Each structure stands twice: as C-alpha cells, then as structure tokens.
Amino acid sequence: MRASRLVTLLLLLQNRGRMTARQLAEELDVSVRTVYRDVDALGAAGIPLYGAAGHAGGYRLVDGYRTRLTGLTVDEAKAAFLVALPGAAAELGLGEALTTALLKLRTALPAELREHAERIQERFLLDAPGWYGSADQVPHLATVAAALWARRAVELRYRRWRAPEEIERRAEPYGLVLKAGRWYLVADGPCGIRTYRVDQILGVRPLDEEFSLPAGFDLAGHWNAYLTGFRARLHTAEALVRLTPQGARLLGVTPTSDGWTEASVPIESIDHAHREFLRLGADIEVLAPADLRNRIAQTARTLAARYEG
C-alpha cells in the first residue's frame, strides 16, 4: 500500500510540478505528517526532490528529472486501453496520435501487462451512437478543438431551433463534451455560458483573441448542472397512466403486481407524450390529463377505422 502511494506521490510531482504538503495530503487522502515521511523515504531512495518554505514553497523534483517506471497495475493497464476512443480521437484530428501513443504504451509495458491490454482491444468495443440515428457530421469539430486548446475566441455561425434560426456569435470555447455519440461545445459569449451542438455549427472563424477560463470553472461540474437543469425544463408536467408488466418495463416503472400498475410519469408536452405513449400500444392506458387521453383515443379510433376491412 505504501509503495503504491510513493509511486503516486512521485508521479504527481512529475506531472504537476511544485505541490505543497497539504495539496499532496489531499490528493493521497493521508495526513500531512504521512506526506513528510513519504518525502523523506523518496529522498533516502535517491529521488532528487527538494522542498522550499514560504508562500511559494512546496515540494518539487529537480528540473529535468523524470522517472521511467510506469507504475501501472494490471487493472490500470486494462483501463488505459479501455478508455481510448479511436472514433472520438479521429474526429478531433488526433487519430494518428492516439494510435502512436497506444503503441508506445504497449511497447513500454511488461509482457504480462501487454497481454492484458491486447485482450481488452480484442474483446471490448465502444460504439457510442444510438441504433436509429446516423452519425452526426461535424466538419468544424477540429477547428473548434484547436481554438479550445489555444484558448482563443471564435466567431460561430450556428443553426438553432428557434427564430432567427441562423445566428452569428462570438464565443470563447471552454470545453467539448461527447454525449451519446454527439459532440457539444460549452462556450461563453454575449449571453453567458451556452451549450452548442457541434453538428449544428455552420461555420467557424478563429479570432486572434486569447481568453482565460474564469476562476473555479469545472467542465464536469458545469455539464452535470446543465443536465440537471435541462431535465427540469424538459419534464414540466406529469401524466397518470396504467401499465401492463411489459409497459412498466419499457417505461422503467417498477410493477406493483402481475397485473396493471398505476404510475405518474413526467412528460415534456402533450404532443411529445402522445407520440411516445403510442409506441407502447395496448400496454398503456392514459388516465390523465384529459387532453392527452382524448388525443390518444382519437388516434386509436382513426387507426381502427383505417385498418377495418
């Protein structure tokens, strides 16, 4: 356990540069006193690191020193190859770089770890897009990603669902998110931080204007908050329904018996619920709201008349 912690401490200093004992303790989930002991142990083992006191103090490795040990366990080696996304890397213009990086990593691994990594690529494949939709065309993704890396603003020409449908907007790219096979750009602009579907970007013009991320901005935290707000805006009403066991399974509702189950389910709108509930056929009965029940009843009568005779 301690050997693993010492390797992690060494890799933290190698990748992040100067770190205080308090920062190291938080990363390693140990006490500051334990960090002091670990640093002493690394020094005694010949690792060239030093500490400095004061406001700008902390521990760091001697300039130019880099360890050659991988520090990878079997599970870590598996994970490294499992999270590699060749499709996403190719769309970002990094497909060749990813292939080269994985080749270097595979070459550096001991034989046992290399065998496990190769099995991962033989037995697991991530295909993110859904079954019934073609892959989005994202011709401007690489340009947006380049601006993101360089922290430079861009002028976007964007197609949206409400009028005016086509807009131009200056944006500062904060991050890219791949969600269910679809790319989204999180960017700041005249209306604050907004989320843009990259496949709806009609044009990108890089600007010679650098920007800085606001202090404390966290892409993962922002995206989670965005999803929470999106779901809250999406489902603004409820429908009371009765479901067969099959209907309950399709809607993700826990059946209360082997017969019909009554449940309240969130809906986006009458129109949307009408389309979605019709897909369940005879496995659902809408009890309320009355407008939705009447719409589905009318559709059922129309279908029955169409198929008679």
Short mmCIF file of C-alpha atoms in Angstrom, two decimals:
data_model
loop_
_atom_site.label_atom_id
_atom_site.label_comp_id
_atom_site.label_asym_id
_atom_site.label_seq_id
_atom_site.Cartn_x
_atom_site.Cartn_y
_atom_site.Cartn_z
CA MET A 1 0.00 0.00 0.00
CA ARG A 2 2.76 2.44 0.92
CA ALA A 3 4.80 1.53 -2.18
CA SER A 4 1.82 2.39 -4.38
CA ARG A 5 1.38 5.70 -2.53
CA LEU A 6 5.05 6.59 -3.00
CA VAL A 7 4.75 5.96 -6.75
CA THR A 8 1.63 8.12 -6.91
CA LEU A 9 3.35 10.93 -4.99
CA LEU A 10 6.32 10.78 -7.37
CA LEU A 11 4.07 10.86 -10.45
CA LEU A 12 2.08 13.79 -9.01
CA LEU A 13 5.23 15.86 -8.63
CA GLN A 14 6.44 14.79 -12.07
CA ASN A 15 3.20 15.82 -13.78
CA ARG A 16 2.17 18.89 -11.78
CA GLY A 17 5.44 20.42 -10.69
CA ARG A 18 5.52 22.14 -7.30
CA MET A 19 2.96 20.92 -4.74
CA THR A 20 2.63 21.70 -1.06
CA ALA A 21 2.46 19.02 1.61
CA ARG A 22 -1.20 19.96 2.16
CA GLN A 23 -2.03 19.51 -1.54
CA LEU A 24 -0.26 16.17 -1.63
CA ALA A 25 -2.06 15.03 1.51
CA GLU A 26 -5.44 15.88 -0.07
CA GLU A 27 -4.59 14.06 -3.29
CA LEU A 28 -3.34 10.96 -1.47
CA ASP A 29 -6.02 11.07 1.25
CA VAL A 30 -3.43 10.91 4.05
CA SER A 31 -2.21 13.25 6.77
CA VAL A 32 0.41 15.95 6.19
CA ARG A 33 2.68 14.09 8.62
CA THR A 34 2.45 10.99 6.39
CA VAL A 35 3.46 13.11 3.39
CA TYR A 36 6.54 14.30 5.29
CA ARG A 37 7.52 10.68 5.99
CA ASP A 38 6.91 9.65 2.35
CA VAL A 39 9.01 12.54 1.04
CA ASP A 40 11.84 11.55 3.36
CA ALA A 41 11.57 7.95 2.10
CA LEU A 42 11.80 9.06 -1.53
CA GLY A 43 14.80 11.23 -0.75
CA ALA A 44 16.51 8.35 1.03
CA ALA A 45 15.89 6.20 -2.08
CA GLY A 46 17.80 8.69 -4.22
CA ILE A 47 14.89 10.57 -5.81
CA PRO A 48 16.11 14.15 -6.46
CA LEU A 49 13.35 16.24 -4.89
CA TYR A 50 13.56 19.22 -2.60
CA GLY A 51 11.27 21.38 -0.52
CA ALA A 52 11.10 25.12 -0.01
CA ALA A 53 9.34 27.09 2.72
CA GLY A 54 7.28 30.23 2.37
CA HIS A 55 4.30 31.37 0.29
CA ALA A 56 5.75 29.97 -2.95
CA GLY A 57 7.14 26.88 -1.25
CA GLY A 58 6.37 23.22 -1.62
CA TYR A 59 7.97 20.06 -2.92
CA ARG A 60 9.24 19.59 -6.46
CA LEU A 61 11.57 17.37 -8.44
CA VAL A 62 14.91 18.64 -9.67
CA ASP A 63 14.45 20.13 -13.14
CA GLY A 64 14.87 17.57 -15.88
CA TYR A 65 14.26 14.51 -13.70
CA ARG A 66 11.63 12.08 -14.94
CA THR A 67 11.01 8.57 -13.70
CA ARG A 68 10.85 5.82 -16.29
CA LEU A 69 8.68 3.46 -14.27
CA THR A 70 5.09 3.12 -15.47
CA GLY A 71 3.57 2.39 -12.06
CA LEU A 72 0.76 0.53 -13.83
CA THR A 73 -1.07 -2.40 -12.30
CA VAL A 74 -2.90 -4.98 -14.43
CA ASP A 75 -6.23 -3.18 -13.91
CA GLU A 76 -4.67 0.22 -14.68
CA ALA A 77 -3.21 -1.10 -17.92
CA LYS A 78 -6.59 -2.53 -18.89
CA ALA A 79 -8.30 0.77 -18.09
CA ALA A 80 -5.80 2.77 -20.15
CA PHE A 81 -6.71 0.83 -23.29
CA LEU A 82 -10.40 0.59 -22.46
CA VAL A 83 -10.91 4.36 -22.24
CA ALA A 84 -9.15 5.05 -25.55
CA LEU A 85 -11.79 6.25 -28.01
CA PRO A 86 -10.40 5.95 -31.56
CA GLY A 87 -13.55 7.37 -33.16
CA ALA A 88 -13.59 10.46 -30.97
CA ALA A 89 -9.85 10.95 -31.34
CA ALA A 90 -10.16 10.77 -35.14
CA GLU A 91 -12.92 13.39 -35.17
CA LEU A 92 -10.67 15.67 -33.12
CA GLY A 93 -7.83 15.14 -35.57
CA LEU A 94 -5.89 13.03 -33.07
CA GLY A 95 -6.46 9.55 -34.51
CA GLU A 96 -2.86 9.04 -35.63
CA ALA A 97 -1.55 10.48 -32.37
CA LEU A 98 -3.71 8.08 -30.35
CA THR A 99 -2.51 5.10 -32.36
CA THR A 100 1.11 6.12 -31.82
CA ALA A 101 0.57 6.76 -28.10
CA LEU A 102 -1.06 3.36 -27.55
CA LEU A 103 1.74 1.70 -29.48
CA LYS A 104 4.34 3.40 -27.27
CA LEU A 105 2.42 2.45 -24.14
CA ARG A 106 2.07 -1.17 -25.28
CA THR A 107 5.80 -1.33 -26.06
CA ALA A 108 6.71 0.05 -22.63
CA LEU A 109 4.56 -2.43 -20.72
CA PRO A 110 5.95 -5.67 -19.28
CA ALA A 111 4.87 -8.78 -21.20
CA GLU A 112 2.10 -9.73 -18.74
CA LEU A 113 0.51 -6.26 -18.78
CA ARG A 114 0.87 -6.05 -22.57
CA GLU A 115 -1.07 -9.31 -22.93
CA HIS A 116 -3.91 -7.99 -20.76
CA ALA A 117 -4.04 -4.73 -22.73
CA GLU A 118 -4.22 -6.59 -26.05
CA ARG A 119 -7.09 -8.71 -24.74
CA ILE A 120 -9.02 -5.52 -23.92
CA GLN A 121 -8.81 -4.34 -27.53
CA GLU A 122 -9.79 -7.80 -28.78
CA ARG A 123 -12.84 -8.15 -26.54
CA PHE A 124 -14.29 -4.67 -25.95
CA LEU A 125 -15.54 -2.07 -28.42
CA LEU A 126 -17.31 1.21 -27.64
CA ASP A 127 -19.86 2.25 -30.27
CA ALA A 128 -21.42 5.37 -28.78
CA PRO A 129 -24.13 6.46 -31.29
CA GLY A 130 -27.64 5.04 -30.96
CA TRP A 131 -29.17 2.40 -33.25
CA TYR A 132 -31.64 4.51 -35.16
CA GLY A 133 -29.63 7.60 -35.98
CA SER A 134 -26.79 8.17 -38.38
CA ALA A 135 -23.58 9.62 -37.03
CA ASP A 136 -23.50 13.41 -36.86
CA GLN A 137 -21.38 15.20 -39.42
CA VAL A 138 -19.02 17.51 -37.53
CA PRO A 139 -16.78 19.16 -40.14
CA HIS A 140 -15.93 22.06 -37.81
CA LEU A 141 -15.02 19.97 -34.75
CA ALA A 142 -11.26 20.04 -35.35
CA THR A 143 -11.30 23.84 -35.78
CA VAL A 144 -13.26 24.31 -32.57
CA ALA A 145 -10.92 21.91 -30.74
CA ALA A 146 -7.87 23.82 -31.98
CA ALA A 147 -9.32 27.08 -30.64
CA LEU A 148 -10.12 25.32 -27.37
CA TRP A 149 -6.52 24.12 -27.00
CA ALA A 150 -5.15 27.57 -27.81
CA ARG A 151 -7.67 29.38 -25.59
CA ARG A 152 -8.68 31.62 -28.48
CA ALA A 153 -12.12 33.03 -29.20
CA VAL A 154 -14.04 32.14 -32.36
CA GLU A 155 -16.86 33.59 -34.43
CA LEU A 156 -19.58 30.94 -34.78
CA ARG A 157 -22.26 30.70 -37.43
CA TYR A 158 -24.86 28.49 -35.80
CA ARG A 159 -28.24 26.93 -36.67
CA ARG A 160 -30.73 26.71 -33.80
CA TRP A 161 -34.34 25.59 -33.46
CA ARG A 162 -35.98 28.96 -32.74
CA ALA A 163 -36.09 32.14 -34.79
CA PRO A 164 -33.86 33.52 -36.01
CA GLU A 165 -32.69 30.04 -36.95
CA GLU A 166 -29.24 31.12 -38.14
CA ILE A 167 -27.12 33.33 -35.89
CA GLU A 168 -23.56 34.60 -35.65
CA ARG A 169 -21.97 34.85 -32.25
CA ARG A 170 -18.54 35.40 -30.72
CA ALA A 171 -17.73 32.54 -28.38
CA GLU A 172 -14.94 31.53 -26.03
CA PRO A 173 -14.63 27.70 -26.10
CA TYR A 174 -14.47 26.34 -22.54
CA GLY A 175 -14.80 22.62 -23.30
CA LEU A 176 -16.08 19.84 -25.56
CA VAL A 177 -18.37 17.06 -24.35
CA LEU A 178 -19.12 13.79 -26.15
CA LYS A 179 -22.59 12.64 -25.04
CA ALA A 180 -24.22 9.53 -26.56
CA GLY A 181 -22.15 9.89 -29.73
CA ARG A 182 -22.93 13.61 -30.15
CA TRP A 183 -20.44 16.45 -29.59
CA TYR A 184 -21.39 19.56 -27.61
CA LEU A 185 -19.42 22.77 -27.21
CA VAL A 186 -19.56 24.63 -23.89
CA ALA A 187 -18.63 28.24 -24.60
CA ASP A 188 -19.00 31.70 -23.11
CA GLY A 189 -20.45 34.55 -25.13
CA PRO A 190 -22.62 37.68 -25.01
CA CYS A 191 -25.48 35.71 -23.40
CA GLY A 192 -23.29 33.89 -20.86
CA ILE A 193 -22.16 30.27 -20.94
CA ARG A 194 -24.17 28.30 -23.51
CA THR A 195 -24.12 24.77 -24.94
CA TYR A 196 -23.95 24.30 -28.70
CA ARG A 197 -24.40 21.13 -30.74
CA VAL A 198 -21.27 20.90 -32.85
CA ASP A 199 -23.13 19.32 -35.79
CA GLN A 200 -25.27 22.48 -35.95
CA ILE A 201 -22.25 24.76 -36.35
CA LEU A 202 -22.34 26.05 -39.92
CA GLY A 203 -19.01 27.87 -39.85
CA VAL A 204 -16.13 28.80 -37.54
CA ARG A 205 -13.77 31.74 -37.88
CA PRO A 206 -10.87 31.69 -35.40
CA LEU A 207 -10.14 35.10 -33.85
CA ASP A 208 -6.79 36.44 -32.75
CA GLU A 209 -8.14 36.99 -29.23
CA GLU A 210 -6.96 34.99 -26.24
CA PHE A 211 -9.11 34.44 -23.15
CA SER A 212 -8.80 32.86 -19.72
CA LEU A 213 -11.19 30.48 -18.01
CA PRO A 214 -12.98 32.01 -15.03
CA ALA A 215 -11.52 31.00 -11.69
CA GLY A 216 -13.05 27.79 -10.40
CA PHE A 217 -14.72 26.76 -13.67
CA ASP A 218 -15.07 22.96 -13.80
CA LEU A 219 -16.28 21.43 -17.06
CA ALA A 220 -17.64 18.23 -15.48
CA GLY A 221 -19.45 20.16 -12.74
CA HIS A 222 -20.91 22.62 -15.25
CA TRP A 223 -22.10 19.81 -17.53
CA ASN A 224 -23.79 17.96 -14.66
CA ALA A 225 -25.57 21.16 -13.61
CA TYR A 226 -26.60 21.75 -17.22
CA LEU A 227 -28.09 18.24 -17.48
CA THR A 228 -29.99 18.70 -14.22
CA GLY A 229 -31.45 21.98 -15.44
CA PHE A 230 -32.20 20.51 -18.87
CA ARG A 231 -34.19 17.64 -17.38
CA ALA A 232 -36.08 20.05 -15.13
CA ARG A 233 -37.00 22.22 -18.13
CA LEU A 234 -37.80 19.21 -20.27
CA HIS A 235 -40.28 17.49 -17.96
CA THR A 236 -42.66 20.21 -16.83
CA ALA A 237 -45.80 18.09 -16.39
CA GLU A 238 -46.97 14.63 -15.40
CA ALA A 239 -49.30 12.01 -16.78
CA LEU A 240 -51.22 9.41 -14.79
CA VAL A 241 -51.12 6.07 -16.59
CA ARG A 242 -51.93 2.39 -16.17
CA LEU A 243 -49.32 -0.07 -17.43
CA THR A 244 -49.10 -3.78 -18.14
CA PRO A 245 -45.93 -5.50 -16.85
CA GLN A 246 -44.43 -5.06 -20.34
CA GLY A 247 -45.40 -1.38 -20.43
CA ALA A 248 -43.92 -0.82 -16.98
CA ARG A 249 -40.66 -2.40 -18.10
CA LEU A 250 -40.50 -0.22 -21.21
CA LEU A 251 -41.10 2.95 -19.18
CA GLY A 252 -38.73 1.94 -16.39
CA VAL A 253 -41.53 1.73 -13.80
CA THR A 254 -41.44 -0.90 -11.06
CA PRO A 255 -44.55 -3.13 -11.41
CA THR A 256 -46.68 -3.36 -8.28
CA SER A 257 -48.23 -6.71 -9.28
CA ASP A 258 -48.56 -9.18 -12.14
CA GLY A 259 -51.46 -7.11 -13.48
CA TRP A 260 -51.80 -3.40 -14.19
CA THR A 261 -49.62 -0.83 -12.47
CA GLU A 262 -50.74 2.77 -11.96
CA ALA A 263 -47.98 5.37 -12.07
CA SER A 264 -47.28 9.07 -12.55
CA VAL A 265 -44.64 9.71 -15.21
CA PRO A 266 -43.03 13.02 -16.21
CA ILE A 267 -43.84 14.34 -19.69
CA GLU A 268 -42.37 17.11 -21.82
CA SER A 269 -45.63 18.16 -23.54
CA ILE A 270 -48.95 16.75 -24.76
CA ASP A 271 -47.57 16.38 -28.29
CA HIS A 272 -44.40 14.62 -27.17
CA ALA A 273 -46.22 12.31 -24.74
CA HIS A 274 -48.77 11.48 -27.45
CA ARG A 275 -46.01 10.24 -29.76
CA GLU A 276 -44.11 8.39 -27.04
CA PHE A 277 -47.10 6.64 -25.44
CA LEU A 278 -48.46 5.45 -28.80
CA ARG A 279 -45.28 3.40 -29.15
CA LEU A 280 -46.43 1.27 -26.19
CA GLY A 281 -49.64 0.27 -27.95
CA ALA A 282 -52.04 -1.70 -25.73
CA ASP A 283 -49.52 -1.84 -22.86
CA ILE A 284 -50.57 1.61 -21.62
CA GLU A 285 -53.76 3.45 -20.75
CA VAL A 286 -53.60 7.19 -20.12
CA LEU A 287 -55.87 8.31 -17.29
CA ALA A 288 -54.87 11.99 -17.11
CA PRO A 289 -54.53 14.69 -18.26
CA ALA A 290 -57.80 14.62 -20.21
CA ASP A 291 -56.29 16.36 -23.26
CA LEU A 292 -53.70 13.63 -23.65
CA ARG A 293 -56.21 10.83 -23.09
CA ASN A 294 -58.56 12.33 -25.70
CA ARG A 295 -55.73 12.77 -28.24
CA ILE A 296 -54.68 9.14 -27.92
CA ALA A 297 -58.29 7.92 -28.03
CA GLN A 298 -58.88 9.89 -31.26
CA THR A 299 -55.71 8.45 -32.80
CA ALA A 300 -56.80 4.94 -31.82
CA ARG A 301 -60.22 5.47 -33.46
CA THR A 302 -58.58 6.79 -36.63
CA LEU A 303 -56.26 3.80 -36.81
CA ALA A 304 -59.08 1.35 -36.15
CA ALA A 305 -61.16 2.88 -38.96
CA ARG A 306 -58.22 2.84 -41.33
CA TYR A 307 -57.49 -0.84 -40.81
CA GLU A 308 -61.11 -2.09 -40.80
CA GLY A 309 -61.96 -4.23 -43.79
#
